[in-house]
Structure formats: structure tokens, C-alpha cells
Coordinates of C-alpha atoms in Angstrom, one line a residue:
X1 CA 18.4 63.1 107.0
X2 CA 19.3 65.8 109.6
X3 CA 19.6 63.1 112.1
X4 CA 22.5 61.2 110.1
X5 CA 24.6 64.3 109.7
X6 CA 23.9 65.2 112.7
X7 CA 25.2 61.8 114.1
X8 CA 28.1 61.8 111.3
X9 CA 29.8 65.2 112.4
X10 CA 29.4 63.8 116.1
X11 CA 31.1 60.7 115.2
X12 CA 34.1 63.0 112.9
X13 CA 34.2 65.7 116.1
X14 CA 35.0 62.1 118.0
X15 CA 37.9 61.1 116.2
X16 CA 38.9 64.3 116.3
X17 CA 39.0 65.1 120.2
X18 CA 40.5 61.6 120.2
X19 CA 43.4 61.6 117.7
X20 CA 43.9 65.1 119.1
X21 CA 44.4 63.7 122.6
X22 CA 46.3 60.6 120.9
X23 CA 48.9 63.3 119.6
X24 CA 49.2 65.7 122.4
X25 CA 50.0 62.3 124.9
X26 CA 52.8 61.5 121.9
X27 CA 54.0 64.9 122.3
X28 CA 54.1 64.9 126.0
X29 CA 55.8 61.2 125.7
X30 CA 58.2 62.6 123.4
X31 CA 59.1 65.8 124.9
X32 CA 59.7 63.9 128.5
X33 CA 61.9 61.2 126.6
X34 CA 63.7 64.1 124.9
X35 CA 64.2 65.7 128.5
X36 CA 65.1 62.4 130.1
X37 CA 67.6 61.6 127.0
X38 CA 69.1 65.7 127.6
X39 CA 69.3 65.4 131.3
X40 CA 71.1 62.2 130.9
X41 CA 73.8 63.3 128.4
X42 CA 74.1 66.6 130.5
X43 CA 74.7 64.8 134.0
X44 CA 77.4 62.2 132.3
X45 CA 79.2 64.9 130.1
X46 CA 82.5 66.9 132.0
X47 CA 83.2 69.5 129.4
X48 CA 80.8 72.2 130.3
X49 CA 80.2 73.2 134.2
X50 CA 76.6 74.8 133.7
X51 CA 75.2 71.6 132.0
X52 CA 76.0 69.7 134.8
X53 CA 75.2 71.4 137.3
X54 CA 71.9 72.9 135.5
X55 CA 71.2 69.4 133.4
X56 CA 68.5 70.5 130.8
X57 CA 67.6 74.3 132.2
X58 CA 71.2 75.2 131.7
X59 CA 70.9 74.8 127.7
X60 CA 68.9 77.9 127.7
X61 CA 71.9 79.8 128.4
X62 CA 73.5 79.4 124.4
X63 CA 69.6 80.2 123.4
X64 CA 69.6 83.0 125.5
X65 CA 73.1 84.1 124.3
X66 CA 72.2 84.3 120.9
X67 CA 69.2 85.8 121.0
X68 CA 71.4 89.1 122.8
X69 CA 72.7 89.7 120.1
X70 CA 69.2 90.6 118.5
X71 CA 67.2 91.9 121.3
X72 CA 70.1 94.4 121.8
X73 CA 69.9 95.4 118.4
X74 CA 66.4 96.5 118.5
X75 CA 64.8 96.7 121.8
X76 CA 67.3 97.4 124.0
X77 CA 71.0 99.4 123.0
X78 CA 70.1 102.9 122.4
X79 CA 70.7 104.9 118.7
X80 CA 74.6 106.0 119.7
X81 CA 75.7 102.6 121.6
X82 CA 76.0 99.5 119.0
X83 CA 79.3 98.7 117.8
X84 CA 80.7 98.0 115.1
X85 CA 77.4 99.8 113.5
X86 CA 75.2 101.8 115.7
X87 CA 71.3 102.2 114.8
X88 CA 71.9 105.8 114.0
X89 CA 74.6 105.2 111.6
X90 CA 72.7 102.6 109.7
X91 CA 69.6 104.0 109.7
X92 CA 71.0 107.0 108.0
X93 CA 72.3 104.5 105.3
X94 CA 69.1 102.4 105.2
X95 CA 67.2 105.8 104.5
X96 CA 69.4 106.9 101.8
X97 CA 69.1 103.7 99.8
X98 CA 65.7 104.0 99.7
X99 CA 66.0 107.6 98.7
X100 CA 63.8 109.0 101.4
X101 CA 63.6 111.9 103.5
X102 CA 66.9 111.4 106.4
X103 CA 65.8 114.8 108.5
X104 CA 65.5 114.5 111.7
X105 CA 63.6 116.5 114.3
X106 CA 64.5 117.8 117.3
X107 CA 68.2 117.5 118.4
X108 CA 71.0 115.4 117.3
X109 CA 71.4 112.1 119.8
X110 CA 75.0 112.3 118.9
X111 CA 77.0 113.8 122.5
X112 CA 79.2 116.5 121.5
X113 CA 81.8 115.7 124.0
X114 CA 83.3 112.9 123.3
X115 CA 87.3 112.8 122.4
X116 CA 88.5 112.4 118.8
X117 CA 85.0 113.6 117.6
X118 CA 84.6 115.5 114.8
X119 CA 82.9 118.9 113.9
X120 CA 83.3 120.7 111.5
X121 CA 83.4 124.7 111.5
X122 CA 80.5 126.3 109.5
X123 CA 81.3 129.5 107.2
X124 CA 79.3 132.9 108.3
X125 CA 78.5 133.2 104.8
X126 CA 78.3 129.6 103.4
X127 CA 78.2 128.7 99.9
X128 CA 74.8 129.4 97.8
X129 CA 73.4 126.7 95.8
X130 CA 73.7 128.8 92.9
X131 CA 77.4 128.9 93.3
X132 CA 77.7 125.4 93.9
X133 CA 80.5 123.6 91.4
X134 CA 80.1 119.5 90.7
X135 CA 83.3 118.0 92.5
X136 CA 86.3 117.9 89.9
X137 CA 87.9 115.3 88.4
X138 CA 90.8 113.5 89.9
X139 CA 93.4 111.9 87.0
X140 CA 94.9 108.7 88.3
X141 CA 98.0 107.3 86.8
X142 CA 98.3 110.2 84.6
X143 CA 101.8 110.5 82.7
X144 CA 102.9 107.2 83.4
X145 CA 100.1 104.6 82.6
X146 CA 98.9 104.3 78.9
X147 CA 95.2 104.1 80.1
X148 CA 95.0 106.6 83.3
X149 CA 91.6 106.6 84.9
X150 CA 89.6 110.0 85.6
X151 CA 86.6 110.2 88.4
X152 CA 84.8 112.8 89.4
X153 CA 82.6 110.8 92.1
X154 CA 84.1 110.6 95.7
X155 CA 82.8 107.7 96.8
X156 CA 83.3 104.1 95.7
X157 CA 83.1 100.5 96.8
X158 CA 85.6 98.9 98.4
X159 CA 86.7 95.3 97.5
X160 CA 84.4 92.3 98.7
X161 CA 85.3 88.7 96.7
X162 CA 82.8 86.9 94.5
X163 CA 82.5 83.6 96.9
X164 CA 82.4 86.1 100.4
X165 CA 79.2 87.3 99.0
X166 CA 76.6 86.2 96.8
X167 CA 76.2 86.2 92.8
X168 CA 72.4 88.2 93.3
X169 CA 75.0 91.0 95.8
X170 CA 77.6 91.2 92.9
X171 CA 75.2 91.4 90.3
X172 CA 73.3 94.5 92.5
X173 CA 76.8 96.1 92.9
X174 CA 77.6 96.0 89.5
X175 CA 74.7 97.6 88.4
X176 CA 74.3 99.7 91.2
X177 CA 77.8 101.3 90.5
X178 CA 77.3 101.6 87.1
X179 CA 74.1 103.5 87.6
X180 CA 75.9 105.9 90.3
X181 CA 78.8 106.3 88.1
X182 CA 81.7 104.9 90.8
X183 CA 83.8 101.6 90.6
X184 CA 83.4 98.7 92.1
X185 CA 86.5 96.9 93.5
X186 CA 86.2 92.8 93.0
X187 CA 88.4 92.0 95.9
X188 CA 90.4 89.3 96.3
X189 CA 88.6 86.3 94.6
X190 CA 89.2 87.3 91.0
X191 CA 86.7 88.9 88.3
X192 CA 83.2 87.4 87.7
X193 CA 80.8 87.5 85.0
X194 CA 78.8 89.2 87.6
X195 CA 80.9 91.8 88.2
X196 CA 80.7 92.7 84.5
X197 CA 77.7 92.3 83.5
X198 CA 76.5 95.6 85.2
X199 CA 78.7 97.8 82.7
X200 CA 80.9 99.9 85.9
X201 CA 84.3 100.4 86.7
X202 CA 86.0 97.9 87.8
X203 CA 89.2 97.6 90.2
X204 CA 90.6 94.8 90.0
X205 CA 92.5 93.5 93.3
X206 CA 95.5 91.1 93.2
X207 CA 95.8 89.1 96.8
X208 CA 98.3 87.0 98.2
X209 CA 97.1 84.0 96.0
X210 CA 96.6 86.4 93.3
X211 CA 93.1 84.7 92.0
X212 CA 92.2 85.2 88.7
X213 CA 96.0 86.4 87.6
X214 CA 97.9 82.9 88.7
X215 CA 99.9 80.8 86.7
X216 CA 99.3 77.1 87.3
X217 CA 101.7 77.3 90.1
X218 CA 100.4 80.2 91.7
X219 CA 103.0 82.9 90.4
X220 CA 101.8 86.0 89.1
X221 CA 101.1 85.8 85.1
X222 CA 101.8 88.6 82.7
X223 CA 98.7 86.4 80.2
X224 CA 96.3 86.6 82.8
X225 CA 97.0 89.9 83.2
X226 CA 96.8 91.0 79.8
X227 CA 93.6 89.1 79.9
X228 CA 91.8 90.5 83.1
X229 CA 93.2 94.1 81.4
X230 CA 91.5 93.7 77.9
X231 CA 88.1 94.0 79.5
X232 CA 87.6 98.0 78.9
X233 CA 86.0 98.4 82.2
X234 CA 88.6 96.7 84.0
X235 CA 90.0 100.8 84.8
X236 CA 92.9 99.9 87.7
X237 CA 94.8 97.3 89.3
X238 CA 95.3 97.5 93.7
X239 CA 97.6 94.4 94.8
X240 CA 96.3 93.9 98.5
X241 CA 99.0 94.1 101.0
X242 CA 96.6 93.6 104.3
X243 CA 93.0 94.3 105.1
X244 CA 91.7 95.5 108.0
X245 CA 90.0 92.8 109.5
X246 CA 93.0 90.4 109.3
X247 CA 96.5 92.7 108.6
X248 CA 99.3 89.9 108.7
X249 CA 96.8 86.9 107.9
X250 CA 95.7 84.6 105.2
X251 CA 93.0 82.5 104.7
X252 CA 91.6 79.1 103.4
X253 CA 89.2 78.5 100.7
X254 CA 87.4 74.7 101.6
X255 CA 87.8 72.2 98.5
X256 CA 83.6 72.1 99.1
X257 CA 83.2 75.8 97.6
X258 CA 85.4 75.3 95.3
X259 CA 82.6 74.9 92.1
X260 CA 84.1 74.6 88.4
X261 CA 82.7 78.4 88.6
X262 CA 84.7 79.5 91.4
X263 CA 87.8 77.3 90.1
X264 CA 87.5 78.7 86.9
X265 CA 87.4 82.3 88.0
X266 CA 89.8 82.0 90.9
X267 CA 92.5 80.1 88.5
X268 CA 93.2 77.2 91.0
X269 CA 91.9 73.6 90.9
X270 CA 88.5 72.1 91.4
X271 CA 87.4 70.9 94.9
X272 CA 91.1 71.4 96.6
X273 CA 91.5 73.5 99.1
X274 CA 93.1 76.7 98.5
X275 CA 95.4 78.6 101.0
X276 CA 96.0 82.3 100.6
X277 CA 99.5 83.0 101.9
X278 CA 99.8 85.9 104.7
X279 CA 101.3 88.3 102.8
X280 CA 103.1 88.1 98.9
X281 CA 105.7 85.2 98.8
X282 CA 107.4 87.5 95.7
X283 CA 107.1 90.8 97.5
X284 CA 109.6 90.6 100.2
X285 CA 110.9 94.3 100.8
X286 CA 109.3 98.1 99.0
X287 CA 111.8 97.1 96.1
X288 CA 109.9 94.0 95.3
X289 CA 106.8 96.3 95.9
X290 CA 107.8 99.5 93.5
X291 CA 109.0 96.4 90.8
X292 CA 106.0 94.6 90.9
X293 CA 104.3 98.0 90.6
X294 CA 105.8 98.7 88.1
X295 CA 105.4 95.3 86.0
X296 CA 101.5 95.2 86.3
X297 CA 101.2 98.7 84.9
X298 CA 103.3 97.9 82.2
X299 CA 101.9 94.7 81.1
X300 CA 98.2 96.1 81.9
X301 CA 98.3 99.6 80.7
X302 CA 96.7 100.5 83.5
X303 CA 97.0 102.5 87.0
X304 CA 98.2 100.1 89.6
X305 CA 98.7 100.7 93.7
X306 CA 98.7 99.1 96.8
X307 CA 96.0 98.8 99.7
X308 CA 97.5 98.4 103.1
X309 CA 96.6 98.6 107.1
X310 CA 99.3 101.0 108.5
X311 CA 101.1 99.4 111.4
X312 CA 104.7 100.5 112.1
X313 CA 105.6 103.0 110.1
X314 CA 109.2 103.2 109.3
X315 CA 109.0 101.1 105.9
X316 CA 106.5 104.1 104.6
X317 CA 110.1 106.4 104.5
X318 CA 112.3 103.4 103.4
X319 CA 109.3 103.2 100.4
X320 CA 109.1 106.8 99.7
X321 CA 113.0 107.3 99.6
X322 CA 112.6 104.0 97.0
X323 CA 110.6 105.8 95.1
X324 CA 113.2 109.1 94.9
X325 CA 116.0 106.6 94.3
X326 CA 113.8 104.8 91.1
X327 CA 112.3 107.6 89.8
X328 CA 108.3 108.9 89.8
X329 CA 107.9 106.0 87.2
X330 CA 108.4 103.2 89.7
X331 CA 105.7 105.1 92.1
X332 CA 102.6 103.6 93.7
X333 CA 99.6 105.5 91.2
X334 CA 97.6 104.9 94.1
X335 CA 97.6 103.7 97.6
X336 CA 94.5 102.3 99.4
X337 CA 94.8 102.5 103.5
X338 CA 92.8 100.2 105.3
X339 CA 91.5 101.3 108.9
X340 CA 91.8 98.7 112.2
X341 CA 88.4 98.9 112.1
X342 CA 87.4 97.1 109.0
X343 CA 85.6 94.1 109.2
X344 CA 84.3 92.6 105.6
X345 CA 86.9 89.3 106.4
X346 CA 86.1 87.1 108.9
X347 CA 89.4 86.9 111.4
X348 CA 90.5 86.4 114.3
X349 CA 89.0 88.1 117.5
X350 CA 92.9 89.0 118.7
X351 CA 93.7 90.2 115.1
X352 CA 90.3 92.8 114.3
X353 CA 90.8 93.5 117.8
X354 CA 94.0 94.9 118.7
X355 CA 96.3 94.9 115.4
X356 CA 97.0 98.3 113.2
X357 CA 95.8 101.6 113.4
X358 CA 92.8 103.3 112.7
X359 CA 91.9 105.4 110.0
X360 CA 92.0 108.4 112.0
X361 CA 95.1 108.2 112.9
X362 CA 96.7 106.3 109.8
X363 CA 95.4 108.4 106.7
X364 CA 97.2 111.8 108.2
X365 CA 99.8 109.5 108.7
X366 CA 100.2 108.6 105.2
X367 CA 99.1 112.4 103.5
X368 CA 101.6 113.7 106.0
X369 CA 104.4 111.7 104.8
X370 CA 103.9 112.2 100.9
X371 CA 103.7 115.9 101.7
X372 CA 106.7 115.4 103.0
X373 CA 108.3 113.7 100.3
X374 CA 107.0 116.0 97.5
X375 CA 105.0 112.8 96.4
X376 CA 101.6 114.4 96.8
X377 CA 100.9 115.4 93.4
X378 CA 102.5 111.1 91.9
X379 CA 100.9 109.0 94.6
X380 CA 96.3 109.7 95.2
X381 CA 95.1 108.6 98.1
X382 CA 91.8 106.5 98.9
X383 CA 90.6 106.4 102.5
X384 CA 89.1 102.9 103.7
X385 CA 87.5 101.5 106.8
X386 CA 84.5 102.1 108.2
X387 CA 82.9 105.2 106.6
X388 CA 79.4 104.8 105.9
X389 CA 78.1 107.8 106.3
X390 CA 78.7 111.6 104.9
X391 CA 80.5 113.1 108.0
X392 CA 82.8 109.9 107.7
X393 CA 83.4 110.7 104.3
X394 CA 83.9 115.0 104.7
X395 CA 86.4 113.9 107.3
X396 CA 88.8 111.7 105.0
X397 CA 88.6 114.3 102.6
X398 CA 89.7 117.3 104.8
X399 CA 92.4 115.1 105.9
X400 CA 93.6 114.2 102.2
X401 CA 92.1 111.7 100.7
X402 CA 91.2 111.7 96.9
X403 CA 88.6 108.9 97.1
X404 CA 86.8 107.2 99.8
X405 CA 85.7 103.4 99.4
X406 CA 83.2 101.4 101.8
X407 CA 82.3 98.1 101.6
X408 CA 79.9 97.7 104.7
X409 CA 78.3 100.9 104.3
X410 CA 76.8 99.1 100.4
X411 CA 76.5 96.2 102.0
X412 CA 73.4 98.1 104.5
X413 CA 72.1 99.5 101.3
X414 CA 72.0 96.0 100.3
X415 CA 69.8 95.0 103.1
X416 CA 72.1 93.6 105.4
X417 CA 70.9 94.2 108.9
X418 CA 74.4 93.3 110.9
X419 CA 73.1 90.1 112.6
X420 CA 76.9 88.9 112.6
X421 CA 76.3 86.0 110.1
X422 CA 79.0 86.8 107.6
X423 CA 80.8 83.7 108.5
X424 CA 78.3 81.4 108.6
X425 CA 76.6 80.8 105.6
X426 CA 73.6 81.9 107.6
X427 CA 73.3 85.6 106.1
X428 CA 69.1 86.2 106.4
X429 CA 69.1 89.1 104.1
X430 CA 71.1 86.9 101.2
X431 CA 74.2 89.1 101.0
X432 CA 77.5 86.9 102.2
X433 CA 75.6 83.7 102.0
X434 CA 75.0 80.6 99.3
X435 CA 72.4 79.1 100.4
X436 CA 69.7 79.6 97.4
X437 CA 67.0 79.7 99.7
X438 CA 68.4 82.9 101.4
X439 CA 70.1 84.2 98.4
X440 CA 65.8 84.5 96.7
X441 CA 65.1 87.4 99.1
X442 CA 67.5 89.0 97.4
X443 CA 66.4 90.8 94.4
X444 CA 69.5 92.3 92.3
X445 CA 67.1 94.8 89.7
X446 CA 66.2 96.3 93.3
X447 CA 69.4 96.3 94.9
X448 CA 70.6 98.2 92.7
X449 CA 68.5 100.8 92.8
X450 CA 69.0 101.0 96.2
X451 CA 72.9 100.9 96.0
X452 CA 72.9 103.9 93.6
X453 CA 70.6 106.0 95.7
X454 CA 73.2 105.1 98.6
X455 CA 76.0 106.4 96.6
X456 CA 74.1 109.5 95.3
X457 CA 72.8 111.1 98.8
X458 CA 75.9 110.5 100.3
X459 CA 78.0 112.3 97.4
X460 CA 74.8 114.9 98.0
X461 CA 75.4 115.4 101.7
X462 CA 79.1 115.7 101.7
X463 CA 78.7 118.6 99.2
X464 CA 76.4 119.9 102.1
X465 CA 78.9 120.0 104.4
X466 CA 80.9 121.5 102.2
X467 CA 78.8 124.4 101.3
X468 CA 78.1 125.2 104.8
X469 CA 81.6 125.4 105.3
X470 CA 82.3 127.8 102.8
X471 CA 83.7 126.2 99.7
X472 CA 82.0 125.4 96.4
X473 CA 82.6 121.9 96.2
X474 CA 83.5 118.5 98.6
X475 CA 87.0 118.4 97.5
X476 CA 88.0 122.0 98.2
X477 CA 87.4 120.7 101.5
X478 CA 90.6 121.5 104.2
X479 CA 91.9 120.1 107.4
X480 CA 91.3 123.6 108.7
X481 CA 87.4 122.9 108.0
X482 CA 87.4 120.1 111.0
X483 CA 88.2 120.6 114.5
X484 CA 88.6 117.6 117.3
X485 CA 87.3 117.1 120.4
X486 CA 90.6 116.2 122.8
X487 CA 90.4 114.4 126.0
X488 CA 88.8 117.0 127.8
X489 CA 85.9 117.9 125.8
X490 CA 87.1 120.1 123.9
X491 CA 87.4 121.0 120.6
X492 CA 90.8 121.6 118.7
X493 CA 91.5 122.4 115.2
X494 CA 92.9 119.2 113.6
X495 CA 95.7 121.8 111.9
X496 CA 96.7 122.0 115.8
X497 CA 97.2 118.2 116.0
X498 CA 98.1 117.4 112.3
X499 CA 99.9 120.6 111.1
X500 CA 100.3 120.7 107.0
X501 CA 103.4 119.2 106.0
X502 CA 105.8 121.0 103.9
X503 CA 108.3 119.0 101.3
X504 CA 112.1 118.2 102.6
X505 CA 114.1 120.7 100.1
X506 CA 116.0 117.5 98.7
X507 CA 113.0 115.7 97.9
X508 CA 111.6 119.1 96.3
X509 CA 114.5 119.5 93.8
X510 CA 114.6 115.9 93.6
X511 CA 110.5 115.4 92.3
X512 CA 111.1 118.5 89.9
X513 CA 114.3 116.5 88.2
X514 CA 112.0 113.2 87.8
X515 CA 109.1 115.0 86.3
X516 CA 111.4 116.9 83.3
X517 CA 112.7 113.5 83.0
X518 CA 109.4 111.8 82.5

């Protein structure tokens, strides 16, 4: 008996070695018919140099190429050198969604030198935790819309379309804002079932195609607008000038995404293509602006404003003089500037490149100017582009801003690891892609947590700052809190390079009249 198995498994390890060798000789045919078939189509092609020169061997170089982008990321940039993100910066964020521990031990990695760097000036006696305040309540809309909307939270998140990410990152949002107590902006693609069924604040943003508030032939619609208003948590309305990662451009929704959900949400037909416009056909001058302002808070109820990039900045007086001329009632509740640097829309290299100004130099821009025009007090600021992380934050606040929004900095506490996929449908971590497979991983009940926690310690840390500068809560915060570094090294006090503003006399008089009128 031992003999037959014996001879059996001999006979099974046989066929084994021999199928084994079968299949590695069909692999070696295969692989040199593959190589023969490559260095063939490589020799006889004329559009790329290094293929034909380097048939086979000079494929490598796209492999190589796009596996930079990941061995920079982790084995070889340093903490301080990554752009758009660096490893410090979002390993701050990925610590604070997970609501652990973000000390760090022996020195900051951060050089202290560097121009336009901030720092901001500690207090000899800073502010005890006992005599800490919660941040007040800012009132937007108040006096002139029927439904203003109050927040006490400082941070929020900033508009990203149902359709640019997933349904499982919406539905994390949503709940994740709800449980933080901040909005969360829809952006452009119109108002989902997922964005509601968390139970936050909503803004609702109007683009250039105006999704979700269109007529059948693409006009703005006082129904839809009524509609998207009836939903209680539905708390403002922002009407998208330009974005940051494309000021000046549209873009193109393919007919394929087009589903009878996205249709059906978006207002537009199913499986056509549909083409936002590069800027409001109906909005052709600030008039236009200040009356379509003025039409959506009256059908709605509700706060309405404008988000912008700043670029030239002439029409910002030709706006604010407008508003003068009109009266307060005609003004922007709000207005939402957009740094250079944003980067939530895929664009154009020349355009997220080279086109508007940056945050840090556009929001004292914009403060400046409404101090100027008495307009302070009528028009609340929010601060966009690229602030993930509390420093980002304490800075737009010193400078002016009312309320800072971030879209990538949630989109980290998300999971995202920037691997630059936005675009392609290819997002590994599920949150700007459709594919189901991707989209499992993932998991919206713990998103959500994670986006709250996000919110929370970076609301925490600001107040930090603030206390160590000397006043009791984050928006008692002061340019003269920050200083700069300038070009040689050196620290300034941003007062020094962005003096406070003081109101033209005319415009003084001129705001006083409007109010007694209102």
C-alpha cells in the first residue's frame, strides 16, 4: 500500500515539474513575443524620440515617471518640501482626524526665515484657560434677509460638487458637519439627497450653469429657487463668480456621467453633455451682480453673496460705490475670496499656475477696501484657499475674515492621500472617484467621525493661538497679533505692510443715511 502512494505522489510531483516547466516555457514564449511585438511598434512609430531610439527599455521612462510622484511623497521629499501639500501639513490634518495626540518633540522643521512667513507675537501674560470665552456668534444677512444665518464655529467646508466626489464623501461630509456644528457648501453641481441626509448647514452655491436652480433653458428660476430654499437647512445662497483652480474658465460635464440621478439633481438632460459657461451669461457688469443679489435673497429669504478669485482690482471700487449708489439693501451679505492656490477643480496647468492672486495678498485686499468704504459692518468676509491647518486659519482671521472654509484640508480627513488622481476616476482612497470598487474603502459612518474631529481640533488650536497671544477668544484676534518675514529674513508687523483702513468721510455719512433708512 505504501508502495502505491508512494509511486502515485511520484507520478502527481511528475506532472507537476512538467506542466510547471510547460508554463514557464509559455511564459518565456510569450513574454519574448510581447518584446518582439513592442520593439517592433517602437522602431516603426515617429512620434516619440526615446522609443525609437530605446525600442522596449525606453517604456520604462512613463513607469518610472509615475511612480515619482509616489516615491517622492514618501521616501524621498523631506516634511517642509511637497507642494501643493507638504507631509508636515497633512500629517497635522491626518492626526487631527483621528483625534490623536499632534505634539511634536524636539524643534519645529518649519525654517523661520523664509519671506511672507508668518509668526505670530505671543502675550507676556497670555490668556488662562479659565478666562477663555467660546468664539462669538457672527449674524449674516442680518436686517435685510428674512432668515439671516448665525455661527459661532470658524471653520467650515468649502464647496466640492456631488459628481466631483463620491456619494459615500458627501454623505461623510454631511454628517461630519452636522456633528461639528459648521456648513457644508454643495458647490456647484446642485443639492443631493446626500448632502441632506446628514442634518447640517447647507450653502448652496449657484455656478455659471446654475445646476439645480435652471429653468429648462438654463436661465436662473425663481421655482427652483423657492424650492432649493424650503429645505430648512438650506441656511445661504453664494453664486460662484470664479474658483481658484480655474478663475475665467468653465467646464464640461460628459453625456456618460450624466445618470437620471445627476440629471435630475443638476436640472439638465439625461446623457447630453453639459457645458458650464466661463462666467454668468446674465451677470455682465457689478449692477447685474448687486441685482441678481438682490433677487435670490428676495425670492429665498435667505443670505446671499458671491465667491470670487481677486485678479485686477478696480471693479471691487466700481462694486462698492454700486452698492453706496443702491443702498446697503442691494449689498453682497457675504463675499467668499478664493486664493490662486486652490486646487479642488481640475484646470488647466497655465490657468492654476499663473492666474489671480493669492490669499495673502487678496483677502487684505478685499478687508482693506470695505474698511474703506464703511462696508465692513454690511458685507462678512470668508477666507478660501488652501488653509488646512490652524496657523492658516489664525492668519485669515487677524487679517479679517469672519469665516474660513477648506475643501482639501476635509478632503485629508477624508483619507485622501494627494496621489494627484482627482481627475481621473482613479482616486485610491474613494473620495473624487465612481468607481464602486474604490468608492467600498470608503466608509461614510467613519468619515465622519473623522471629519468632525478635523473640524473640532482645528477650531481647538486656533483658540490656542489665540490665548497665547493675549486675547480670550480666536476672533478677537488682530492684524497686530501677526508679523511677516520680508525678503530679508526678517520679521515685520503685518500693520507695517497692511495698515488698518479708515472709512472715506463720504462713504461714512453715506452708510449712516442707508442704515436709518433700512
Amino acid at each position: 500500500m505504501d508502495s502505491e502512494l508512494l509511486t502515485t505522489l511520484d507520478r502527481i510531483a511528475g506532472w507537476i515539474i512538467e506542466y510547471s516547466a510547460l508554463g514557464f516555457l509559455l511564459l518565456v514564449v510569450a513574454a519574448v513575443i510581447t518584446i518582439a511585438v513592442f520593439y517592433y511598434r517602437d522602431i516603426t512609430q515617429t512620434q516619440h524620440a526615446i522609443r525609437r531610439n530605446y525600442p522596449v527599455i525606453g517604456r520604462f521612462r512613463y513607469f518610472f515617471e509615475h511612480l515619482g510622484e509616489f516615491f517622492r511623497q514618501y521616501f524621498f521629499a523631506m516634511d517642509r518640501e511637497e507642494l501643493p501639500f507638504n507631509r508636515a501639513q497633512r500629517s497635522w490634518v491626518y492626526r487631527a482626524a483621528k483625534n490623536l495626540d499632534n505634539t511634536i518633540a524636539f524643534g519645529s522643521t518649519r525654517p523661520l526665515n523664509q519671506s511672507n512667513e508668518v509668526l505670530f507675537m505671543n502675550c507676556v501674560f497670555p490668556t488662562l484657560s479659565a478666562d477663555a470665552v467660546p468664539t462669538h456668534s457672527v449674524t449674516v444677512g442680518e436686517g435685510y434677509a428674512r432668515q439671516p444665518y448665525s455661527s459661532s464655529a470658524i471653520f467650515h467646508i468649502s464647496g466640492m460638487s456631488y459628481g466631483a466626489i463620491s456619494k459615500p464623501a458627501v454623505r461623510a461630509l454631511s454628517a461630519g458637519a452636522k456633528e461639528a456644528g459648521i456648513w457644508l457648501n454643495t458647490g456647484e453641481g446642485g443639492l443631493s439627497p446626500y448632502h441632506l441626509e446628514g442634518g447640517c448647514d447647507i450653502v448652496f452655491q449657484i455656478g455659471t450653469a446654475k445646476y439645480g436652480v435652471r429653468d429648462s433653458d438654463g436661465h436662473l428660476s425663481d421655482e427652483r429657487l423657492r424650492e432649493i430654499a424650503s429645505h430648512d437647512q438650506v441656511r445661504m445662497f453664494e453664486i460662484k463668480l470664479s474658483q481658484g483652480a480655474k478663475p475665467g474658465k468653465g467646464g464640461i460635464l460628459p453625456g456618460g456621467k450624466v445618470t437620471e440621478e445627476v440629471a435630475k439633481i443638476r436640472g439638465i438632460p439625461i446623457g447630453q453633455d453639459s457645458i458650464s459657461p466661463n462666467r454668468h451669461p446674465d451677470i455682465h457688469d457689478v449692477d447685474d451682480l448687486l441685482e441678481t443679489l438682490a433677487r435670490v435673497r428676495e425670492v429665498t429669504g435667505k443670505p446671499v453673496g458671491f465667491k470670487a478669485v481677486i485678479g485686477e482690482i478696480d471693479w471691487l471700487d466700481d462694486l462698492l460705490t454700486a452698492v453706496h449708489r443702491r443702498g446697503l439693501a442691494y449689498a453682497p451679505d457675504f463675499i467668499t475670496i478664493d486664493s490662486a492656490d486652490g486646487g479642488t477643480g481640475a484646470a488647466p496647468q497655465s490657468l492654476m499656475d499663473y492666474v489671480g492672486l493669492p490669499l495673502r495678498r487678496s483677502l487684505p485686499l478685499v478687508v482693506d477696501k470695505l474698511d474703506e468704504y464703511n462696508l465692513r459692518g454690511r458685507i462678512r468676509v470668508i477666507a478660501s484657499g488652501k488653509m488646512i491647518n490652524p496657523a492658516e486659519a489664525a492668519w485669515a482671521l487677524c487679517v479679517g475674515a469672519d469665516f474660513v472654509v477648506s475643501a482639501r484640508g476635509f478632503m485629508f480627513a477624508l483619507g485622501c492621500i494627494q496621489a494627484l488622481q482627482c481627475n481621473k476616476n482613479t482616486c485610491p482612497t474613494g473620495v473624487t472617484t465612481h468607481d464602486p470598487e474604490l468608492q467600498r474603502g470608503l466608509v461614510p459612518k467613519d468619515k465622519a467621525k473623522r471629519v468632525a474631529h478635523y473640524a473640532h481640533n482645528l477650531m481647538h488650536e486656533v483658540g490656542v493661538i489665540a490665548h497665547s497671544c493675549g486675547v480670550k477668544e480666536a476672533r478677537a484676534l488682530q492684524r497686530r497679533h501677526v508679523y511677516l518675514i520680508d525678503e530679508r529674513g526678517v520679521p515685520e508687523p503685518l500693520t507695517d505692510r497692511y495698515p488698518q483702513k479708515t472709512p472715506r468721510p463720504e462713504y461714512l455719512i453715506a452708510s449712516s443715511e442707508d442704515r436709518e433708512s433700512a
